[in-house]
Short mmCIF file of C-alpha atoms in Angstrom, two decimals:
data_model
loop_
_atom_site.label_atom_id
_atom_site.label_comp_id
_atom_site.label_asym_id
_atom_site.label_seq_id
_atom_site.Cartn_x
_atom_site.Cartn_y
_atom_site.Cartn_z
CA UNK A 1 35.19 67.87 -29.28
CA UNK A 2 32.69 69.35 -31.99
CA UNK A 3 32.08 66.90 -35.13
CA UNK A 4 34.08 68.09 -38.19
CA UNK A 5 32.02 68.77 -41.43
CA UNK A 6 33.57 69.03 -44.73
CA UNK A 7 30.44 70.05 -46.71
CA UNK A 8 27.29 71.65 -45.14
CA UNK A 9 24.21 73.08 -47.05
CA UNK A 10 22.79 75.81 -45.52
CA UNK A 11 18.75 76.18 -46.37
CA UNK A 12 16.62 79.46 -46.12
CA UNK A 13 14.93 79.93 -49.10
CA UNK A 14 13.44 83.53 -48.06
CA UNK A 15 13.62 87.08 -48.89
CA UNK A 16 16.22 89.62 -48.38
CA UNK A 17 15.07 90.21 -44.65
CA UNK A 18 14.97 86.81 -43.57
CA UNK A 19 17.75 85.91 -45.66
CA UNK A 20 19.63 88.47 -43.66
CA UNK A 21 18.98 87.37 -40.24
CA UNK A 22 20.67 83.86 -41.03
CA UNK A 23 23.86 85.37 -41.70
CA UNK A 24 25.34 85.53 -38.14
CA UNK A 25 24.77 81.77 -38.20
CA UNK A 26 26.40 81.23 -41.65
CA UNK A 27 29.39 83.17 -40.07
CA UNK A 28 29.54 81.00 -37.01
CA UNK A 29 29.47 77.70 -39.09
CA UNK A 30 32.38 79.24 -41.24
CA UNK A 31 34.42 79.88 -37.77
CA UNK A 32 33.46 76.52 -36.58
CA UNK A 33 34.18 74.55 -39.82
CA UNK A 34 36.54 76.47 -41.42
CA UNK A 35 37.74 73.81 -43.99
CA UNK A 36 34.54 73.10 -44.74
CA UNK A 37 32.55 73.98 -48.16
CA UNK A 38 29.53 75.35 -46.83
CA UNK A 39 26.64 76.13 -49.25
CA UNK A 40 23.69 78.33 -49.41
CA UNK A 41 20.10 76.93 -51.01
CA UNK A 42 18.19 80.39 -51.73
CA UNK A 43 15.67 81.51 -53.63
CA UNK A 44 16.39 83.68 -57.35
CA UNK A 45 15.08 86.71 -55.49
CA UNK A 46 17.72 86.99 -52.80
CA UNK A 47 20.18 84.93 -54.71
CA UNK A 48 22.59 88.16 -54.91
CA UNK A 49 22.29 89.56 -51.81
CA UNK A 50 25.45 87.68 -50.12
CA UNK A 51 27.67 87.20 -53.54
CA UNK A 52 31.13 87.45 -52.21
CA UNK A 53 30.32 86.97 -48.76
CA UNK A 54 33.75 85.19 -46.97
CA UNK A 55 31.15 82.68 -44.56
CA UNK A 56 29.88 81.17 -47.98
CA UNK A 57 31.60 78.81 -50.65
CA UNK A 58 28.63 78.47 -53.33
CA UNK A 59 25.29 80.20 -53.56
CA UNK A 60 22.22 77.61 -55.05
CA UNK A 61 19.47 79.21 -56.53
CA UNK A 62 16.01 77.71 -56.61
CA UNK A 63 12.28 78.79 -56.91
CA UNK A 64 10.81 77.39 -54.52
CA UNK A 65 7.47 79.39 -54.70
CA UNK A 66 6.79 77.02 -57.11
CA UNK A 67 5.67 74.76 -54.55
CA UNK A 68 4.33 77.54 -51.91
CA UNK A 69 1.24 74.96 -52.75
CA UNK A 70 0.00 71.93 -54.05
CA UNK A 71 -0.43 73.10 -57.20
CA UNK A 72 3.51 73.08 -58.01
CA UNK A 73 2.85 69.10 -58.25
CA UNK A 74 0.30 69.35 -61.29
CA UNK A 75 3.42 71.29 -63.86
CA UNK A 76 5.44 68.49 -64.77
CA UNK A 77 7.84 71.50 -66.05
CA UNK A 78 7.92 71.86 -62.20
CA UNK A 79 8.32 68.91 -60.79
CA UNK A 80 10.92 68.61 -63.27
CA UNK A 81 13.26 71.40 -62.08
CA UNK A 82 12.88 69.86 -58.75
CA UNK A 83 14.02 66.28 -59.21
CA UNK A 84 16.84 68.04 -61.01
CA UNK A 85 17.94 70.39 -57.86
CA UNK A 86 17.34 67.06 -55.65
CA UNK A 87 19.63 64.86 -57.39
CA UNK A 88 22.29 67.80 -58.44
CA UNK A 89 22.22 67.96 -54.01
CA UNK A 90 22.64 64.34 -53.58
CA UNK A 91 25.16 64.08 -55.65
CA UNK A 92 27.32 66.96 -53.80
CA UNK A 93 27.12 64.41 -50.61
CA UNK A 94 26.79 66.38 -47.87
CA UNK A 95 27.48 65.55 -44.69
CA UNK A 96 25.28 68.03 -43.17
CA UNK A 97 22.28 70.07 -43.81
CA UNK A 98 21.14 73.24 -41.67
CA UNK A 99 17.76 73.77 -42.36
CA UNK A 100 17.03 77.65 -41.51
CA UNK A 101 13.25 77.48 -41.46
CA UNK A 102 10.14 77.06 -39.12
CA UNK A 103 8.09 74.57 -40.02
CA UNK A 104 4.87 76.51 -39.76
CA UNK A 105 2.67 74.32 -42.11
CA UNK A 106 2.19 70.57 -42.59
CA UNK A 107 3.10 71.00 -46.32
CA UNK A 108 6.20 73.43 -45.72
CA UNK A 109 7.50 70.41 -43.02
CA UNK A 110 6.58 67.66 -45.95
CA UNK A 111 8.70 69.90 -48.40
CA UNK A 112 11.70 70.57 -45.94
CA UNK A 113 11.80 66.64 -44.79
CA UNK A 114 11.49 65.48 -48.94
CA UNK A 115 14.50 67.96 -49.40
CA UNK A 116 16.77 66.51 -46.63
CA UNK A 117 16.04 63.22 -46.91
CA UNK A 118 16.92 63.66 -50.84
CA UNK A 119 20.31 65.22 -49.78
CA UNK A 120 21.30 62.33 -48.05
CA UNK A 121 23.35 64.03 -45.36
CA UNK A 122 23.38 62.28 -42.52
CA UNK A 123 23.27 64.89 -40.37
CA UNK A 124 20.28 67.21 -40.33
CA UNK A 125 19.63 70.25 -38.00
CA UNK A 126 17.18 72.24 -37.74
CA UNK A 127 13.62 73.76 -35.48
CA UNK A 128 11.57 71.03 -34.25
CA UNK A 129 7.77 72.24 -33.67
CA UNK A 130 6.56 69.09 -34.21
CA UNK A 131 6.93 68.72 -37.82
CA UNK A 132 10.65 68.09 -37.94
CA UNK A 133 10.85 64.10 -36.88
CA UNK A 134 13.57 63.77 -39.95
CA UNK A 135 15.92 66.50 -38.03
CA UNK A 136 18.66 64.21 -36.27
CA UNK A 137 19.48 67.46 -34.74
CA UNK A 138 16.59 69.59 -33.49
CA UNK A 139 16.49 73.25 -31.50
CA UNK A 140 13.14 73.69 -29.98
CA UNK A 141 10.91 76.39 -32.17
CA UNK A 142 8.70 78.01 -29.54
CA UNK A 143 6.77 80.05 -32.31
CA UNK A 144 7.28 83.56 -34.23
CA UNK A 145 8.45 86.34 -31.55
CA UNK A 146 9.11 83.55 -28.59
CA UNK A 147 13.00 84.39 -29.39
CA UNK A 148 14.41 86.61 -32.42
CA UNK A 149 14.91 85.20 -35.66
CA UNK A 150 18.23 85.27 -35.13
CA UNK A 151 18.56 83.50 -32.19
CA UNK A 152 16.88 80.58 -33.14
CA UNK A 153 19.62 80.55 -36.25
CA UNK A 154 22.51 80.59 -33.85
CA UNK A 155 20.64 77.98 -32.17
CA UNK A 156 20.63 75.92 -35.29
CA UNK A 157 24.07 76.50 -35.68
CA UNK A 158 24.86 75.62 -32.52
CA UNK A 159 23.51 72.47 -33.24
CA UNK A 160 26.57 72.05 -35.89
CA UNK A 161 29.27 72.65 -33.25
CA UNK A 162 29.22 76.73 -33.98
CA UNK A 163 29.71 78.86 -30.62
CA UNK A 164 26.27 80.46 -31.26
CA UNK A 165 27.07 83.17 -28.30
CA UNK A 166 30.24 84.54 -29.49
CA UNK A 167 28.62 87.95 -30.64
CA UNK A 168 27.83 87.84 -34.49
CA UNK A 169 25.83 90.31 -36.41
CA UNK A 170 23.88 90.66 -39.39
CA UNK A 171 26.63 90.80 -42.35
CA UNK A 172 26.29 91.66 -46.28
CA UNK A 173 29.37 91.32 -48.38
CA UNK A 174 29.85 95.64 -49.60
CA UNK A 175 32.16 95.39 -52.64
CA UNK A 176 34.29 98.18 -53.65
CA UNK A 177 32.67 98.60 -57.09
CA UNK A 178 29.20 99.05 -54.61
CA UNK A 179 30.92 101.34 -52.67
CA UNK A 180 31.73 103.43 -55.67
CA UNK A 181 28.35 103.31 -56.33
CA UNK A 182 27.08 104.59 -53.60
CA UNK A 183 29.27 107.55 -53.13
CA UNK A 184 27.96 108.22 -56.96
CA UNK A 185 24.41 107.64 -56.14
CA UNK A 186 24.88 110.41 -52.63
CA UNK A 187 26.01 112.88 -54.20
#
């Protein structure tokens, strides 16, 4: 029997593209953990793109180009904001954390392990290249184009106790109002 989670934080702090391409593994946590309170750590940028989505219980928005480099260290403005997200996480104790992310750089692994480890969920999941020796749960990352994006979410997932072959597909919540607005806009 799969481990039961009652609140997961989902991590992909990327665009609208690659924010896209973890959705068919935020819907297989949802069928998997369906009591659960599973939330999303984005950036401001693609903060929007799944408001209202059913698979999601609370969107987190943070800029985390801020820290794209070193440099983020030296604003104490900065450095600021981000003690604040970390302890506003470890206070929402999570029991598990899905990291959605290759860890392509040694500082991108440093930022992703000081972001987990501040969560304090017990439970960690995520690519392992290497760099992820604070994952408790790890999917092997072969590199960029070794298996779709998408794939390697499911994977993650799967990790969680999600059936990561049961068929899901890239999903944006379409409200009526943007309906509406779209018939306007066509004709």
């Amino acid at each position: 029997m799969a481990p039961s989670y009652k609140r997961i934080l989902a991590v992909k702090q990327a665009d609208l593209g690659d924010l896209l391409a973890v959705t068919p593994a935020l819907q297989a946590l949802r069928e998997a953990h369906p009591e659960a309170r599973i939330d999303l750590l984005v950036p401001p940028s693609s903060a929007s793109l799944l408001e209202g989505a059913p698979f999601l219980d609370r969107i987190i928005s943070y800029d985390k180009y801020r820290f794209d480099s070193l440099r983020g260290l030296l604003s104490p403005l900065y450095v600021l904001s981000a003690l604040r997200l970390l302890l506003r996480l470890r206070l929402e104790r999570y029991d598990a954390l899905a990291i959605f992310h290759h860890f392509t750089t040694r500082w991108g692994g440093l930022k992703f392990q000081a972001l987990a480890l501040a969560t304090g969920a017990p439970v960690r999941a995520g690519l392992d290249n290497g760099r992820g020796d604070f994952l408790t749960l790890h999917a092997l990352d072969r590199g960029f184009g070794a298996r779709h994006e998408v794939e390697y979410w499911l994977a993650v997932a799967g990790l969680l106790g999600a059936d990561a072959g049961a068929g899901w597909r890239p999903s944006i919540p379409i409200s009526e109002e943007d309906r509406a607005e779209a018939d306007r806009l066509l004709q």
